[in-house]
PDB file of C-alpha atoms in Angstrom:
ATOM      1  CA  UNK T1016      -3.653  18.012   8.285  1.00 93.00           C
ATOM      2  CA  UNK T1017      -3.775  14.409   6.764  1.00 95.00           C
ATOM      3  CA  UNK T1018      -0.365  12.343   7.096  1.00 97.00           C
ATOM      4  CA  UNK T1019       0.293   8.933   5.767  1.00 97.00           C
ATOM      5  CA  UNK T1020       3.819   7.585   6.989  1.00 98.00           C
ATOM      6  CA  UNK T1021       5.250   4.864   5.602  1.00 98.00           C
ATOM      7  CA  UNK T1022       8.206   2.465   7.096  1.00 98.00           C
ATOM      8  CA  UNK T1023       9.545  -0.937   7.104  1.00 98.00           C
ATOM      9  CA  UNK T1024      11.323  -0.625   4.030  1.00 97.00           C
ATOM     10  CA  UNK T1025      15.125  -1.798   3.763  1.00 97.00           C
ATOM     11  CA  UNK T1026      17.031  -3.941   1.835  1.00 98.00           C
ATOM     12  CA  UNK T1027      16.454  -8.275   1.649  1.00 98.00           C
ATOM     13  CA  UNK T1028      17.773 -10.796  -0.038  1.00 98.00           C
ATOM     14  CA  UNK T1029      15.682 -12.613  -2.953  1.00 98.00           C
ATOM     15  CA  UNK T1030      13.180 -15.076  -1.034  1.00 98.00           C
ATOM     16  CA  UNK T1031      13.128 -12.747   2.396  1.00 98.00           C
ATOM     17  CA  UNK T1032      10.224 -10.796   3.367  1.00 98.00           C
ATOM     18  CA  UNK T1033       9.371  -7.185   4.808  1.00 98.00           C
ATOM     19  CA  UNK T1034       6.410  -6.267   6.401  1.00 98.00           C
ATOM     20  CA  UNK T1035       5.723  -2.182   5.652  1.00 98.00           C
ATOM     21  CA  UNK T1036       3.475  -0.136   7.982  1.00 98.00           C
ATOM     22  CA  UNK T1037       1.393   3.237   6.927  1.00 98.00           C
ATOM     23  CA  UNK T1038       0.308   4.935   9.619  1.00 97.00           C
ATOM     24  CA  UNK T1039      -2.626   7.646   9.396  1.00 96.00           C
ATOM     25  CA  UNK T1040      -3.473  10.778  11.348  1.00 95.00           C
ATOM     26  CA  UNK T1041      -5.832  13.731  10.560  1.00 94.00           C
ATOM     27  CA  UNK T1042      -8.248  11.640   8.628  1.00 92.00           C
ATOM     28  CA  UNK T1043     -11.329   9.292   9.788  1.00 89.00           C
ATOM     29  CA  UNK T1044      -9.183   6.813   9.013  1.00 89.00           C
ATOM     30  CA  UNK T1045     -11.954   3.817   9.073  1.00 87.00           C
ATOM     31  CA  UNK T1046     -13.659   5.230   6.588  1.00 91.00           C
ATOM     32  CA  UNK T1047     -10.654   5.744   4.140  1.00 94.00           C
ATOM     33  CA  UNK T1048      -9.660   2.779   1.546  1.00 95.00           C
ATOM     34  CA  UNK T1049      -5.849   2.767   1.562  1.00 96.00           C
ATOM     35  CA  UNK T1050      -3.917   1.839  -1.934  1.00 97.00           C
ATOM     36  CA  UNK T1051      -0.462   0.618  -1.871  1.00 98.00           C
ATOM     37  CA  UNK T1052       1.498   1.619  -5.206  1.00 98.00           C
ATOM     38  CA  UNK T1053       5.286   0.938  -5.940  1.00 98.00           C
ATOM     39  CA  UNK T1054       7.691   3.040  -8.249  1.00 98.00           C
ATOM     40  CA  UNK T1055      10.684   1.489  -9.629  1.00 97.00           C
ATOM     41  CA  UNK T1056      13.329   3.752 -11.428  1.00 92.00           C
ATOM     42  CA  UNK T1057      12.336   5.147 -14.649  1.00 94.00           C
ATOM     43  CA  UNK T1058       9.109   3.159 -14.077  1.00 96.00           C
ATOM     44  CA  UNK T1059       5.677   4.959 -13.945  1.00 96.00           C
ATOM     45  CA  UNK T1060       3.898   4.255 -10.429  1.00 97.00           C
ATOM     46  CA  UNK T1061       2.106   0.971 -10.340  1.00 97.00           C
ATOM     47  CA  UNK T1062      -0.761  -0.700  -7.988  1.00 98.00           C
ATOM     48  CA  UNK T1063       0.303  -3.472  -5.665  1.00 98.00           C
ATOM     49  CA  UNK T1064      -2.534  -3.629  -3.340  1.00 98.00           C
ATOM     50  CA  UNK T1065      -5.842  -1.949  -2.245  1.00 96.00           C
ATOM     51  CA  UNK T1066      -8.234  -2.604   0.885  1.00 95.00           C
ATOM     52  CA  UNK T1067     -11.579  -0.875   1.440  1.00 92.00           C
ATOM     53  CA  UNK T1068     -12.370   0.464   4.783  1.00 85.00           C
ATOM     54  CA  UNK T1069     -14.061  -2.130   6.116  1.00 77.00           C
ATOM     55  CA  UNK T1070     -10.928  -4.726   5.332  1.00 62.00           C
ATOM     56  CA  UNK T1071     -12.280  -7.833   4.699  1.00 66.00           C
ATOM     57  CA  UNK T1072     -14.990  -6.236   2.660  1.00 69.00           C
ATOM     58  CA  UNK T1073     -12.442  -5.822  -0.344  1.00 89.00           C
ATOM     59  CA  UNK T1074      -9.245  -6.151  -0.907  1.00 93.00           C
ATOM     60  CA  UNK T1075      -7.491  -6.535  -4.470  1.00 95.00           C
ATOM     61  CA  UNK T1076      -4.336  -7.486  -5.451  1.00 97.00           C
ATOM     62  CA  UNK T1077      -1.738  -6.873  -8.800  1.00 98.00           C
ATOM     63  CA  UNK T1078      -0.787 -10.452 -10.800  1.00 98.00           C
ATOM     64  CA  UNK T1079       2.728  -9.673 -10.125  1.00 97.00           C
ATOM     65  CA  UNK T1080       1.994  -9.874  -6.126  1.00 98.00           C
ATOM     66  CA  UNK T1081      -0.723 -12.161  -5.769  1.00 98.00           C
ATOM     67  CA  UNK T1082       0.166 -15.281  -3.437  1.00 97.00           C
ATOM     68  CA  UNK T1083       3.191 -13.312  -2.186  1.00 98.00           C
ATOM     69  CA  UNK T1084       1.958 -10.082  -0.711  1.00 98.00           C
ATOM     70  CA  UNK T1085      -1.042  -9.458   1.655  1.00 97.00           C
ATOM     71  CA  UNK T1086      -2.990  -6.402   2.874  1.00 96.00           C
ATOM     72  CA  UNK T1087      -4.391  -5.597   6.034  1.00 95.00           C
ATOM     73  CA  UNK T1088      -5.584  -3.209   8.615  1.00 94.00           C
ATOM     74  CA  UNK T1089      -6.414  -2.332  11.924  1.00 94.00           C
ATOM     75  CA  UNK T1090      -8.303   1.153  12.263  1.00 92.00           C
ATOM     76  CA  UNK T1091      -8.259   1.148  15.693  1.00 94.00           C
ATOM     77  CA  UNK T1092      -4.431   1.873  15.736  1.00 96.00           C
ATOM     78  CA  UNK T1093      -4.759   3.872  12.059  1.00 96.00           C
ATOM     79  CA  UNK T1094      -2.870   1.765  10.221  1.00 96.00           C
ATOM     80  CA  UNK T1095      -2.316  -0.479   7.460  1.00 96.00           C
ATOM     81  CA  UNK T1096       0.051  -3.346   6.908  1.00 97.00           C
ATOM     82  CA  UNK T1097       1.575  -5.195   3.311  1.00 98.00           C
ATOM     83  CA  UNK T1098       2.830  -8.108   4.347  1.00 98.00           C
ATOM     84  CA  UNK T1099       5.620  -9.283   1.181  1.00 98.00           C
ATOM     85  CA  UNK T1100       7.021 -12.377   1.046  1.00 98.00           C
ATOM     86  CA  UNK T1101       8.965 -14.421  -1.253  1.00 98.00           C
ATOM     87  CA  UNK T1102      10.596 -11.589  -2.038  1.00 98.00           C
ATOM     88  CA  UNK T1103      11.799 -10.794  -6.148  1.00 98.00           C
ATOM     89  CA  UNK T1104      14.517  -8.122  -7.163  1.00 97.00           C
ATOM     90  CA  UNK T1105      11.592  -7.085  -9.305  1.00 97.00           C
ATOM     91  CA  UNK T1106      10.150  -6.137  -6.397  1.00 98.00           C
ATOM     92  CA  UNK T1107      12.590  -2.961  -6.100  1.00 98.00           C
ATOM     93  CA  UNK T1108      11.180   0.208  -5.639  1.00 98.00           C
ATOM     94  CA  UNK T1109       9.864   2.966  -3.439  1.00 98.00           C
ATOM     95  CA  UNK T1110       6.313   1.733  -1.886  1.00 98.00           C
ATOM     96  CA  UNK T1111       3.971   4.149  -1.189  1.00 98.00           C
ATOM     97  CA  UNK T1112       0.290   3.935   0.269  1.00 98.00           C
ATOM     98  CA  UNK T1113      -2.050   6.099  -0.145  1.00 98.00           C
ATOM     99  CA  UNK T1114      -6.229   6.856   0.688  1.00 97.00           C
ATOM    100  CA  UNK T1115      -9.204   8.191  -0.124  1.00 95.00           C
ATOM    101  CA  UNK T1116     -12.526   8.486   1.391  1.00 93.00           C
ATOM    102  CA  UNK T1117     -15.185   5.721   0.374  1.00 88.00           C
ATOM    103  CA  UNK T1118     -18.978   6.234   0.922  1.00 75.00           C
ATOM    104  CA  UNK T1119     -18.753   2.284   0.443  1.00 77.00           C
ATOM    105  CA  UNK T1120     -16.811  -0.405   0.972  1.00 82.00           C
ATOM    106  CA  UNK T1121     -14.964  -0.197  -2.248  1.00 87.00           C
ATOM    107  CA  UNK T1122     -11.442  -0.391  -2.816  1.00 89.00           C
ATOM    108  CA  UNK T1123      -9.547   1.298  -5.912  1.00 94.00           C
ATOM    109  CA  UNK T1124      -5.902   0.636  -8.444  1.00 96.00           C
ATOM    110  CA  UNK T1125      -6.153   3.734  -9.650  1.00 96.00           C
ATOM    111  CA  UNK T1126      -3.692   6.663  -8.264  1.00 96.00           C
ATOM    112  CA  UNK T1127      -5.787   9.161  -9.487  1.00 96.00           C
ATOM    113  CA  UNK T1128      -8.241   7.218  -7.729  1.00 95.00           C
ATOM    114  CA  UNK T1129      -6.541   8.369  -4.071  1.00 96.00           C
ATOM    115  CA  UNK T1130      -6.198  11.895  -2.609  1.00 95.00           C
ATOM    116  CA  UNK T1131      -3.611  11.368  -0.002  1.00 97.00           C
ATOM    117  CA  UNK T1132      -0.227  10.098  -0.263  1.00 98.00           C
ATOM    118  CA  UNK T1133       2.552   9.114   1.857  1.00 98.00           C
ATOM    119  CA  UNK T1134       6.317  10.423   1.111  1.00 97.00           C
ATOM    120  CA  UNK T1135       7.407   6.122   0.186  1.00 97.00           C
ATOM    121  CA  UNK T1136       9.513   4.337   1.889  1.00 98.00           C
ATOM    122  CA  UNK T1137      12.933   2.245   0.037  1.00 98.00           C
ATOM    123  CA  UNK T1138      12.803  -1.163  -0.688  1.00 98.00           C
ATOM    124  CA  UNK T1139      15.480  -3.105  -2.134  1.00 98.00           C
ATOM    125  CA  UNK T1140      15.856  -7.091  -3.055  1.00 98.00           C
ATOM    126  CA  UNK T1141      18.770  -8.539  -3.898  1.00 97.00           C
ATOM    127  CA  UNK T1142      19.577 -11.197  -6.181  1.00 93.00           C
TER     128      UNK T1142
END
């Protein structure tokens, strides 16, 4: 059974930064490409970040994140990392990751795009 767990979420003032974790069992999780996707309320789902399996093979960004937010992974320990800084009350939502198998080291913005999905974890900026 395939589980993506997100956490690190939690409430920061404008300017802070979070780091969120999504761990991954029940999946060969080095050859997944992992998604990162926010939903605000009222708000339709929307890519933040994507990384292919191989890491530094691909990794692509929104504009609304870019220079602020970073992706990364370590497959050894089945997990991937979004680094946000500079924090915007913007940035308010429910983050989610999410992954897919990839025959190549391609990485994808699409949710349709992914097949598994984590259950989101809260994060909240203050002004």
């Amino acid at each position: 059974q395939v589980q993506l767990v997100e956490s690190g979420g939690g409430l920061v003032q404008a300017g802070g930064s979070l780091r969120l974790s999504c761990s991954a069992s029940g999946l060969t999780f080095s050859r997944h490409a992992v998604g990162w996707f926010r939903q605000a309320p009222e708000k339709e789902r929307e890519f933040v970040a994507g990384i292919s399996w191989s890491g530094g093979g691909s990794i692509i960004y929104a504009d609304s994140v870019k220079g602020r937010f970073t992706i990364s992974r370590d497959n050894p320990k089945n997990t991937v990392y979004l680094q946000m800084n500079s924090l915007k009350p913007e940035d308010t939502a429910v983050y989610y990751c999410a992954a897919r198998f990839a025959l190549y080291g391609s990485c994808y913005s699409e949710p349709d795009d992914y097949n598994y999905w984590g259950q989101g974890t809260q994060v909240s900026v203050s002004s």
